[in-house]
PDB file of C-alpha atoms in Angstrom:
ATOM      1  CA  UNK R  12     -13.699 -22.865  13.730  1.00  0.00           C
ATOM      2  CA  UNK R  13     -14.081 -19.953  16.532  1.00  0.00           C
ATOM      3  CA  UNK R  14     -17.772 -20.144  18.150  1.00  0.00           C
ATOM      4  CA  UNK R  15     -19.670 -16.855  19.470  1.00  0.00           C
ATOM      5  CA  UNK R  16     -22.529 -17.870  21.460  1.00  0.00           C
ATOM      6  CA  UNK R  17     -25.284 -15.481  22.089  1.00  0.00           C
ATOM      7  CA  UNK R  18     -28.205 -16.143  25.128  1.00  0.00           C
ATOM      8  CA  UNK R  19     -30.798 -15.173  24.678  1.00  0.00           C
ATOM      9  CA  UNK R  20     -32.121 -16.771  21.326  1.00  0.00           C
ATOM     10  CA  UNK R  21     -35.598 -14.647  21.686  1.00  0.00           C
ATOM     11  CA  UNK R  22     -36.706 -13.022  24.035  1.00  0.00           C
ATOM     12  CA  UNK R  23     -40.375 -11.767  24.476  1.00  0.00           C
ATOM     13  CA  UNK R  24     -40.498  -8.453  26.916  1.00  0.00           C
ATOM     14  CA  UNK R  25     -43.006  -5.980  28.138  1.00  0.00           C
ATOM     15  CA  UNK R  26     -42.595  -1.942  27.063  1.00  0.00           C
ATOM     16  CA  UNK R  27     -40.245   0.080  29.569  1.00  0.00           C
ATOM     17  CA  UNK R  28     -38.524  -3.265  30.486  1.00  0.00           C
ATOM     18  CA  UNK R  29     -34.563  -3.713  29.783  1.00  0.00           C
ATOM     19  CA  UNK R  30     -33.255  -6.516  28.383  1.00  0.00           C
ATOM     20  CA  UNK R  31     -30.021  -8.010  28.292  1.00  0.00           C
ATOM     21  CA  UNK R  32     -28.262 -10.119  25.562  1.00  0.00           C
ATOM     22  CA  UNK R  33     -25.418 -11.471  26.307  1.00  0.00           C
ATOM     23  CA  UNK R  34     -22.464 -12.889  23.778  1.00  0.00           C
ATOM     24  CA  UNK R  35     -19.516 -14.910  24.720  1.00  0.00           C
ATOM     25  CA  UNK R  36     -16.195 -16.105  22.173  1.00  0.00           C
ATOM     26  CA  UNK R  37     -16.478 -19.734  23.268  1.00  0.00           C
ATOM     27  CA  UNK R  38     -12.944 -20.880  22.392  1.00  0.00           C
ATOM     28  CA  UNK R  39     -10.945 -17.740  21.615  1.00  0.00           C
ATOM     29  CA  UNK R  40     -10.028 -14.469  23.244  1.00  0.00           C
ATOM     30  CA  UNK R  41     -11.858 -11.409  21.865  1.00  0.00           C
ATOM     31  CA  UNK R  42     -10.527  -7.700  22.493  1.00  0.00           C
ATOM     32  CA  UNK R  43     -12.858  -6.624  20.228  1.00  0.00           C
ATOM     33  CA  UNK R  44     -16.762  -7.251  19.734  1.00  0.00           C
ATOM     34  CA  UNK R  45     -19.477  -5.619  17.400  1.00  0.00           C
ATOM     35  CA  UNK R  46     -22.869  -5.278  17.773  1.00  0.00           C
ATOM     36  CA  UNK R  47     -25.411  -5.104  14.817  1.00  0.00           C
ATOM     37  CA  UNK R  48     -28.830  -4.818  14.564  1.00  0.00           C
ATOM     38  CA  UNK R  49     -30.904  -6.101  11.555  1.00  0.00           C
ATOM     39  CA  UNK R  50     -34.386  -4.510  11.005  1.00  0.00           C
ATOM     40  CA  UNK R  51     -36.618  -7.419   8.813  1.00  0.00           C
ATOM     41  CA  UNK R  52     -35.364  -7.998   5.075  1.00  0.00           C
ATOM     42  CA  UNK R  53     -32.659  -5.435   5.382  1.00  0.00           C
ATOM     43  CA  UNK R  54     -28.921  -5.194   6.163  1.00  0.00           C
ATOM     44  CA  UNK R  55     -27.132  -5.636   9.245  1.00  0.00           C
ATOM     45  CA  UNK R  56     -26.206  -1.905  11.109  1.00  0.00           C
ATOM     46  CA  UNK R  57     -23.346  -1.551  12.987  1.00  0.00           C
ATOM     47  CA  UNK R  58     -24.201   0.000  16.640  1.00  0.00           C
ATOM     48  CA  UNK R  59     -21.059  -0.450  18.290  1.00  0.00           C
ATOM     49  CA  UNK R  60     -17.457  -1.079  18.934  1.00  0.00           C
ATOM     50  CA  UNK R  61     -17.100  -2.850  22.567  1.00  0.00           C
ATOM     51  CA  UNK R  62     -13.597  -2.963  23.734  1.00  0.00           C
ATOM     52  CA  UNK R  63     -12.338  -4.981  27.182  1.00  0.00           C
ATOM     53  CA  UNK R  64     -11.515  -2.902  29.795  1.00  0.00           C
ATOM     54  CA  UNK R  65     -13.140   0.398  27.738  1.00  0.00           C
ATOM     55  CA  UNK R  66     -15.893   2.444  26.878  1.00  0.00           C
ATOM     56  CA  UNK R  67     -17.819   1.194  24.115  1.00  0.00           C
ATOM     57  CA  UNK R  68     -17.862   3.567  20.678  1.00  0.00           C
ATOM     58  CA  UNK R  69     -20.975   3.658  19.198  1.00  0.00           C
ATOM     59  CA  UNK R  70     -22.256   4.636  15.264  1.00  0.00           C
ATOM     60  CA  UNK R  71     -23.836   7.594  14.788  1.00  0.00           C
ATOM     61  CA  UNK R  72     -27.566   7.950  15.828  1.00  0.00           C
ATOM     62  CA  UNK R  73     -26.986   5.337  18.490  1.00  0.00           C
ATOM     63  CA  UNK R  74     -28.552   6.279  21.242  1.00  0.00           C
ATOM     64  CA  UNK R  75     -25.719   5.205  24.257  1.00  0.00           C
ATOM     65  CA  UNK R  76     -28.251   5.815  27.031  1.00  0.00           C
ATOM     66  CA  UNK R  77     -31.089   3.238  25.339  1.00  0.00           C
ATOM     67  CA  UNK R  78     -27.890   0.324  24.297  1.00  0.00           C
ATOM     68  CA  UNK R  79     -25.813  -0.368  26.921  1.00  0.00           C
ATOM     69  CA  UNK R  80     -22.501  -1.915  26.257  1.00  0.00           C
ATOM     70  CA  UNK R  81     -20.574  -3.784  28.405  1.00  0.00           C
ATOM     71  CA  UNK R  82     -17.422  -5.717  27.531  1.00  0.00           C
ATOM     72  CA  UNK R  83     -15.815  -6.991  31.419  1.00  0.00           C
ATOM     73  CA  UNK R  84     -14.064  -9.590  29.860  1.00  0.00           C
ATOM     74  CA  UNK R  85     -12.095 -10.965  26.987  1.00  0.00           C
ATOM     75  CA  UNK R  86     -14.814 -13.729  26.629  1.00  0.00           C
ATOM     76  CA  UNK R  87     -18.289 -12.134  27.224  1.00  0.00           C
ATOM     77  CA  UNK R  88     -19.491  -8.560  25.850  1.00  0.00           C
ATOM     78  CA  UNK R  89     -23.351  -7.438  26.682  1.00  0.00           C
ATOM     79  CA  UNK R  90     -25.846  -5.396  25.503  1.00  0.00           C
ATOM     80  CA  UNK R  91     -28.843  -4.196  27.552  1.00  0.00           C
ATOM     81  CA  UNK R  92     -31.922  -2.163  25.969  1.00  0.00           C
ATOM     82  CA  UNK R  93     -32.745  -0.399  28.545  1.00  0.00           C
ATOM     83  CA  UNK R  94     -36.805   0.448  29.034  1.00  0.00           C
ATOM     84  CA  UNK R  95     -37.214  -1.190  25.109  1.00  0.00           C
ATOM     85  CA  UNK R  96     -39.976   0.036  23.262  1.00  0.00           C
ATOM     86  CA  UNK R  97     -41.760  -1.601  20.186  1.00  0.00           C
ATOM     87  CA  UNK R  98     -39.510   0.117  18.023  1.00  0.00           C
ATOM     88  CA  UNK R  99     -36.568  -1.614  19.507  1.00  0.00           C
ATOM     89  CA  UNK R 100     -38.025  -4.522  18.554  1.00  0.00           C
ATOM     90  CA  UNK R 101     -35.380  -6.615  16.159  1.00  0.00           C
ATOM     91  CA  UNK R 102     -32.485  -8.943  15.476  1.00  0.00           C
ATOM     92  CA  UNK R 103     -29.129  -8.246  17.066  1.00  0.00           C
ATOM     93  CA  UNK R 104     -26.263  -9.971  16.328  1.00  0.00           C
ATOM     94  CA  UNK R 105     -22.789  -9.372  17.904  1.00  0.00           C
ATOM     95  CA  UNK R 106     -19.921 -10.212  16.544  1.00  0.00           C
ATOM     96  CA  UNK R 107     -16.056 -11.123  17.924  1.00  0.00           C
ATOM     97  CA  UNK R 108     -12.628 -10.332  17.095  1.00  0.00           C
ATOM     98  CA  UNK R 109      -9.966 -13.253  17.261  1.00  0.00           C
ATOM     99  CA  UNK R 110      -6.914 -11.046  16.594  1.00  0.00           C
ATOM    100  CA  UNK R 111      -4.017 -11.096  13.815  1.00  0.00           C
ATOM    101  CA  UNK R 112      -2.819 -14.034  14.699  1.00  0.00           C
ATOM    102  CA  UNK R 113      -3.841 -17.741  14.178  1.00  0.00           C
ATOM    103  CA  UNK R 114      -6.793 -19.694  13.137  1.00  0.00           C
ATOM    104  CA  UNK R 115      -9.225 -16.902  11.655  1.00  0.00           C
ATOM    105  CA  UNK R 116      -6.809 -14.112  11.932  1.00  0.00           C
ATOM    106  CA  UNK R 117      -8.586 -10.895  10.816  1.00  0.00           C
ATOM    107  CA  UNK R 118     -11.950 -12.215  10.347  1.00  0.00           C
ATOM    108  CA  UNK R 119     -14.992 -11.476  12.367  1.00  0.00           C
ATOM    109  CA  UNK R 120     -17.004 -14.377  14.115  1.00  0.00           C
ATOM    110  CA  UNK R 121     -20.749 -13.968  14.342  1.00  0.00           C
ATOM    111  CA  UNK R 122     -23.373 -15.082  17.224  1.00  0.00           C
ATOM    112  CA  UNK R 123     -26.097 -16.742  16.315  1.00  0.00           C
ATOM    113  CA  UNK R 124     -28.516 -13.788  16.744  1.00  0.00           C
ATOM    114  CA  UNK R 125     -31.177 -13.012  19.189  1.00  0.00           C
ATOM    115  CA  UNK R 126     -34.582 -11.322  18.782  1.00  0.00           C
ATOM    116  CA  UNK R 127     -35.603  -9.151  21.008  1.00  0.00           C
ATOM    117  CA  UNK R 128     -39.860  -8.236  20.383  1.00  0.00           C
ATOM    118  CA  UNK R 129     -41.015  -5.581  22.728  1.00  0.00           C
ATOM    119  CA  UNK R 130     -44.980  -5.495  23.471  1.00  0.00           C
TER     120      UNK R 130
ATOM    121  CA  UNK Y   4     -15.333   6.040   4.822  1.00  0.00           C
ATOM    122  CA  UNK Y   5     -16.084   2.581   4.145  1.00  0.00           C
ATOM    123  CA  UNK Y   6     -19.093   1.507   1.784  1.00  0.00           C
ATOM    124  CA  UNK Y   7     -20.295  -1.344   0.084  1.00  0.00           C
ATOM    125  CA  UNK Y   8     -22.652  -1.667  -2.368  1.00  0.00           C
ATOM    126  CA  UNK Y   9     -25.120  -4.629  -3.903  1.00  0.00           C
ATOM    127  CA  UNK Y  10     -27.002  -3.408  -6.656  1.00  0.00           C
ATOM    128  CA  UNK Y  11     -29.343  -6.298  -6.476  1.00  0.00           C
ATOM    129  CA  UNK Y  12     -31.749  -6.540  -4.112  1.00  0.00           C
ATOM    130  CA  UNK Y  13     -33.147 -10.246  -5.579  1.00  0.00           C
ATOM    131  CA  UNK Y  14     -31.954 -12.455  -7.797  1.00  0.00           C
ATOM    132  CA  UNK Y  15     -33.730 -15.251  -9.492  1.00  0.00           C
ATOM    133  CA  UNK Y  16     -32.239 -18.024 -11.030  1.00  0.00           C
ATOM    134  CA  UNK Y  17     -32.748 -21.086 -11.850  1.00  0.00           C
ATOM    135  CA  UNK Y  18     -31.802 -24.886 -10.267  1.00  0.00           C
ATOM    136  CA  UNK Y  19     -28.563 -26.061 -12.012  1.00  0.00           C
ATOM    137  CA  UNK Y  20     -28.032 -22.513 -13.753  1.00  0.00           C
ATOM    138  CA  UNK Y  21     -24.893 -20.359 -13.121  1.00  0.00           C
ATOM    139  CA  UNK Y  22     -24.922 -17.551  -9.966  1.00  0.00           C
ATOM    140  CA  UNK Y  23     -23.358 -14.069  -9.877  1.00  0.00           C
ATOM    141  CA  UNK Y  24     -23.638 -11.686  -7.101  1.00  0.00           C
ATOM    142  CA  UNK Y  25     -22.340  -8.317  -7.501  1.00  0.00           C
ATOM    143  CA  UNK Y  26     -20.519  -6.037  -4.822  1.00  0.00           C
ATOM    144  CA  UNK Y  27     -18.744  -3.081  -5.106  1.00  0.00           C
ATOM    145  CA  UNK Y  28     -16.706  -1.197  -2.294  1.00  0.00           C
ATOM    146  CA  UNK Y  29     -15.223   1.919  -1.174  1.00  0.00           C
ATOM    147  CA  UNK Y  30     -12.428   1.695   1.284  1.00  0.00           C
ATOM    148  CA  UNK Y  31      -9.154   4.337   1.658  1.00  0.00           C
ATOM    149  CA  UNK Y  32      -6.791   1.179   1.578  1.00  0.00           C
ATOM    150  CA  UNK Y  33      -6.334  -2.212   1.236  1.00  0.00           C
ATOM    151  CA  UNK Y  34      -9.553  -4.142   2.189  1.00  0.00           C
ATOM    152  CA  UNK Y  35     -10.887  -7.128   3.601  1.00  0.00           C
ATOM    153  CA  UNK Y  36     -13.622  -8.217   1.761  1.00  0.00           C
ATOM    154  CA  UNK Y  37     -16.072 -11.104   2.746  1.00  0.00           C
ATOM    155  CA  UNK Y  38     -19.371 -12.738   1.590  1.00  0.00           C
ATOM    156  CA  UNK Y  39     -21.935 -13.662   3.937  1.00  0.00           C
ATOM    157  CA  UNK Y  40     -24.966 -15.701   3.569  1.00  0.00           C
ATOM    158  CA  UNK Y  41     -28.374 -15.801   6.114  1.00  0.00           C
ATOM    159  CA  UNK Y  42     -30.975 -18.394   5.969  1.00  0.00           C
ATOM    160  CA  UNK Y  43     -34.266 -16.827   7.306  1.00  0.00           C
ATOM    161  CA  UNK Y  44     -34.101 -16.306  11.222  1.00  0.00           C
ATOM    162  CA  UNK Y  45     -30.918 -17.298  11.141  1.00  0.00           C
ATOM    163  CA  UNK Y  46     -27.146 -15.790  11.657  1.00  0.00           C
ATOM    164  CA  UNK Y  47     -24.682 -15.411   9.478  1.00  0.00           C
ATOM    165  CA  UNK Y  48     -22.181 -18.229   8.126  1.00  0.00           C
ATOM    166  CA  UNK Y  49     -18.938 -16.796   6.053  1.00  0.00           C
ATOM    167  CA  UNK Y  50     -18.891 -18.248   2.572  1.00  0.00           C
ATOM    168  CA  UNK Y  51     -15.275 -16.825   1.832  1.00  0.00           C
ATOM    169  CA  UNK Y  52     -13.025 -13.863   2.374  1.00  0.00           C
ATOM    170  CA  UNK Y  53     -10.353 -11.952   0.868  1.00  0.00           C
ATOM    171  CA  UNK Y  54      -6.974 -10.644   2.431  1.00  0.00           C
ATOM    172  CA  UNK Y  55      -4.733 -10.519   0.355  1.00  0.00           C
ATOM    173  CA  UNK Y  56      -2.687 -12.653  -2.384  1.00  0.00           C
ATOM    174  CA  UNK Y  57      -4.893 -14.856  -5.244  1.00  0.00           C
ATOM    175  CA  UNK Y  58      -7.690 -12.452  -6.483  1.00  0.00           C
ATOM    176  CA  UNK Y  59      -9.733 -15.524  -6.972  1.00  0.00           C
ATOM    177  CA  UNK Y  60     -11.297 -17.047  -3.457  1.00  0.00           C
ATOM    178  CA  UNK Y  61     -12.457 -20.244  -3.074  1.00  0.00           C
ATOM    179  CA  UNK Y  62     -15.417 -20.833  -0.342  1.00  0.00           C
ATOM    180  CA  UNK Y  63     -17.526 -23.145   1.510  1.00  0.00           C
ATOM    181  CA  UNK Y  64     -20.502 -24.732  -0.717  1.00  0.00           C
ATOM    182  CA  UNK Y  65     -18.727 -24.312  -4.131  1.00  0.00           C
ATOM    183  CA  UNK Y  66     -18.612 -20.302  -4.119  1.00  0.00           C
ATOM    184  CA  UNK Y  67     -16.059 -18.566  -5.403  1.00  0.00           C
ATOM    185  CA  UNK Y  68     -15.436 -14.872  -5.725  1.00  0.00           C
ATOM    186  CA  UNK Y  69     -12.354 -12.629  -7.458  1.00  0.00           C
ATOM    187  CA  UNK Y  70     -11.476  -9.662  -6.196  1.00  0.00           C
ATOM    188  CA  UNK Y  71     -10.489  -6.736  -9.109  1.00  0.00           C
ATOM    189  CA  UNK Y  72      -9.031  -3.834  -7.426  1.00  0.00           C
ATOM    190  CA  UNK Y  73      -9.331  -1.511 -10.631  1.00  0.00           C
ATOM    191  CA  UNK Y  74     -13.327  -2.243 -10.458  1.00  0.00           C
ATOM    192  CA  UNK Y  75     -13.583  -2.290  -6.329  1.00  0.00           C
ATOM    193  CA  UNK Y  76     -15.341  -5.011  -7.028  1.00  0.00           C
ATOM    194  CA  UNK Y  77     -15.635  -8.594  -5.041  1.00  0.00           C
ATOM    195  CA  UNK Y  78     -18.383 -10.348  -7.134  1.00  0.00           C
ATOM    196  CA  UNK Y  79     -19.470 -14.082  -6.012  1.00  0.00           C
ATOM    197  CA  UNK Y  80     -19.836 -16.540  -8.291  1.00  0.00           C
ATOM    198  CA  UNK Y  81     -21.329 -19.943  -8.280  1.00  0.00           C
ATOM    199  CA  UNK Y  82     -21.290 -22.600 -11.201  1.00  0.00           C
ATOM    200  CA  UNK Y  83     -24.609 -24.391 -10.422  1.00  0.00           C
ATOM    201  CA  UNK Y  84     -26.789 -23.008  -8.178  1.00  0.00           C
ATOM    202  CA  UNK Y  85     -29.069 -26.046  -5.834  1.00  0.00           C
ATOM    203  CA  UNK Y  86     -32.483 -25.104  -4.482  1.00  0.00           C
ATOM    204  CA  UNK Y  87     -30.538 -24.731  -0.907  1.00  0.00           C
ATOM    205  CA  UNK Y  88     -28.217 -21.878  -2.080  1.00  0.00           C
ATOM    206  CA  UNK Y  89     -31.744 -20.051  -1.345  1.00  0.00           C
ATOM    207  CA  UNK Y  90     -31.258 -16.845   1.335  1.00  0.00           C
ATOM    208  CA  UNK Y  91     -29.780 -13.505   1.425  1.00  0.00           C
ATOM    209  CA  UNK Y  92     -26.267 -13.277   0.513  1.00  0.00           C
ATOM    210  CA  UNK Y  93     -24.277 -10.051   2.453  1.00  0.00           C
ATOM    211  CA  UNK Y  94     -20.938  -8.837   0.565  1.00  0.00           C
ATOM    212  CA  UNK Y  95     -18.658  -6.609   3.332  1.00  0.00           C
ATOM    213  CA  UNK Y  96     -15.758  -4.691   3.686  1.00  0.00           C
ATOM    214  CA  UNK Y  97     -13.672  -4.597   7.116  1.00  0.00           C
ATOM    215  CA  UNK Y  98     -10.117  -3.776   7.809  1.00  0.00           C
ATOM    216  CA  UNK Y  99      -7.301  -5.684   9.989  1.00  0.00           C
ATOM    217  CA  UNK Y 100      -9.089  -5.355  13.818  1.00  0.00           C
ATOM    218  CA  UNK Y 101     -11.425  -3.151  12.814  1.00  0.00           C
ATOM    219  CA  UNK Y 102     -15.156  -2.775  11.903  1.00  0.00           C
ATOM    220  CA  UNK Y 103     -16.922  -4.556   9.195  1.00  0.00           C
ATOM    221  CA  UNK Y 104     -19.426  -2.588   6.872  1.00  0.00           C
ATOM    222  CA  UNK Y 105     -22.186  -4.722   5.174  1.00  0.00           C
ATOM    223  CA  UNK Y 106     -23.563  -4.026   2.198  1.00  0.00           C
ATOM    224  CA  UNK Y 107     -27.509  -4.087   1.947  1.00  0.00           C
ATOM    225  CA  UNK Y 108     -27.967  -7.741   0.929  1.00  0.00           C
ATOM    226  CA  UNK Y 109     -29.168  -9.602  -2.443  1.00  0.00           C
ATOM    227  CA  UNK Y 110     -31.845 -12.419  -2.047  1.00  0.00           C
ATOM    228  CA  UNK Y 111     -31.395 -15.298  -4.053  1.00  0.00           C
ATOM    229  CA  UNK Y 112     -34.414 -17.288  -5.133  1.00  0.00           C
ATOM    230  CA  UNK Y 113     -34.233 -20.481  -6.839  1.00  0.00           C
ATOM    231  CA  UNK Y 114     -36.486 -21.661  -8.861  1.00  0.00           C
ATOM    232  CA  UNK Y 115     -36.897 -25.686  -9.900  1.00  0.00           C
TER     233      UNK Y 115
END
């Protein structure tokens, strides 16, 4: 099946550094990726809509200027925290978008996750 | 707007028993409907989904779930539950290109 591949895993940073996770569709073409974040025992929040070529759209009560969203190509989509907090600590997890067409047509692929804790 | 909703938060059953997870949705049209599950620390690995066609989805792992529009409802079902079935099972709701809404989660304990 379609692999997203996320980098880093964890990552361990100091307060009022950024940090920048990266996710990359390893076999398929994504126009589309998602990012979610996933505060401990609860449910996964959508953030943002990352197009190629675009401006990402973000939820409402995202904060654009704290997640930056980058999407330069139709393989690799990043988010940076930018000067992360504690509070920022948590699990992101981006998703990918094959298309309508083919193996997994419609259906969203998931990266492994990465956990960002802020000290 | 699109919702989902699992009125669990944590099951219990038992090793060998029968599973069922509930989910209800809210969505203006047609839906795509999916189950998720998580191990702890871990991503997320798609059980089954729904487009369209058969109401009654076959999965990965021997889960199954049917989809009754009249209820908005995409339950998961599982004969005989095994100690490993263990982790928190996400039911969400997407459409065709378009973002995917998770529902808050039900965690499934086993016990022997």
């Amino acid at each position: 099946g379609a692999v997203v591949s996320q980098h880093p895993s964890w990552v361990i940073c100091k307060s009022g550094t950024s940090v920048k996770i990266e996710c990359r569709s390893l076999d398929f073409q994504a126009t589309t990726m998602f990012w979610y974040r996933q505060f401990p025992k609860q449910s996964l929040m959508l953030m943002a809509t990352s197009n190629e070529g675009s401006k990402a759209t973000y939820e409402q009560g995202v904060e654009k200027d704290k997640f930056l969203i980058n999407h330069a190509s139709l393989t690799l989509s990043t988010l940076t925290v930018t000067s992360a907090h504690p509070e920022d600590s948590s699990f992101y997890i981006c998703s990918a978008y094959p298309g309508l067409a083919g193996a997994g047509a419609g259906e969203l692929f998931f990266g492994e996750g990465s956990r960002l804790t802020v000290l | 707007a699109q919702s989902v909703t699992q009125p669990d938060i944590h099951i219990t059953v038992s090793e060998g028993a029968s599973l069922e997870l509930r989910c209800n949705y809210s969505y203006g049209a047609t839906p795509y409907l999916f189950w998720y599950v998580q191990s702890p620390g871990q991503g997320l690995q798609l059980l089954l989904k729904y487009f369209s066609g058969d109401t009654l989805v076959q999965g990965i792992k021997g889960f199954e779930a049917e989809f009754k529009r009249s209820q908005s409802s995409f339950n998961l079902r599982k004969p005989s539950v095994h100690w490993s079935d263990a982790a928190e099972y996400f039911c969400a709701v997407g459409a065709r290109g378009f973002k995917t809404i998770f529902g808050a989660g039900t965690r499934l304990f086993v016990k022997a």
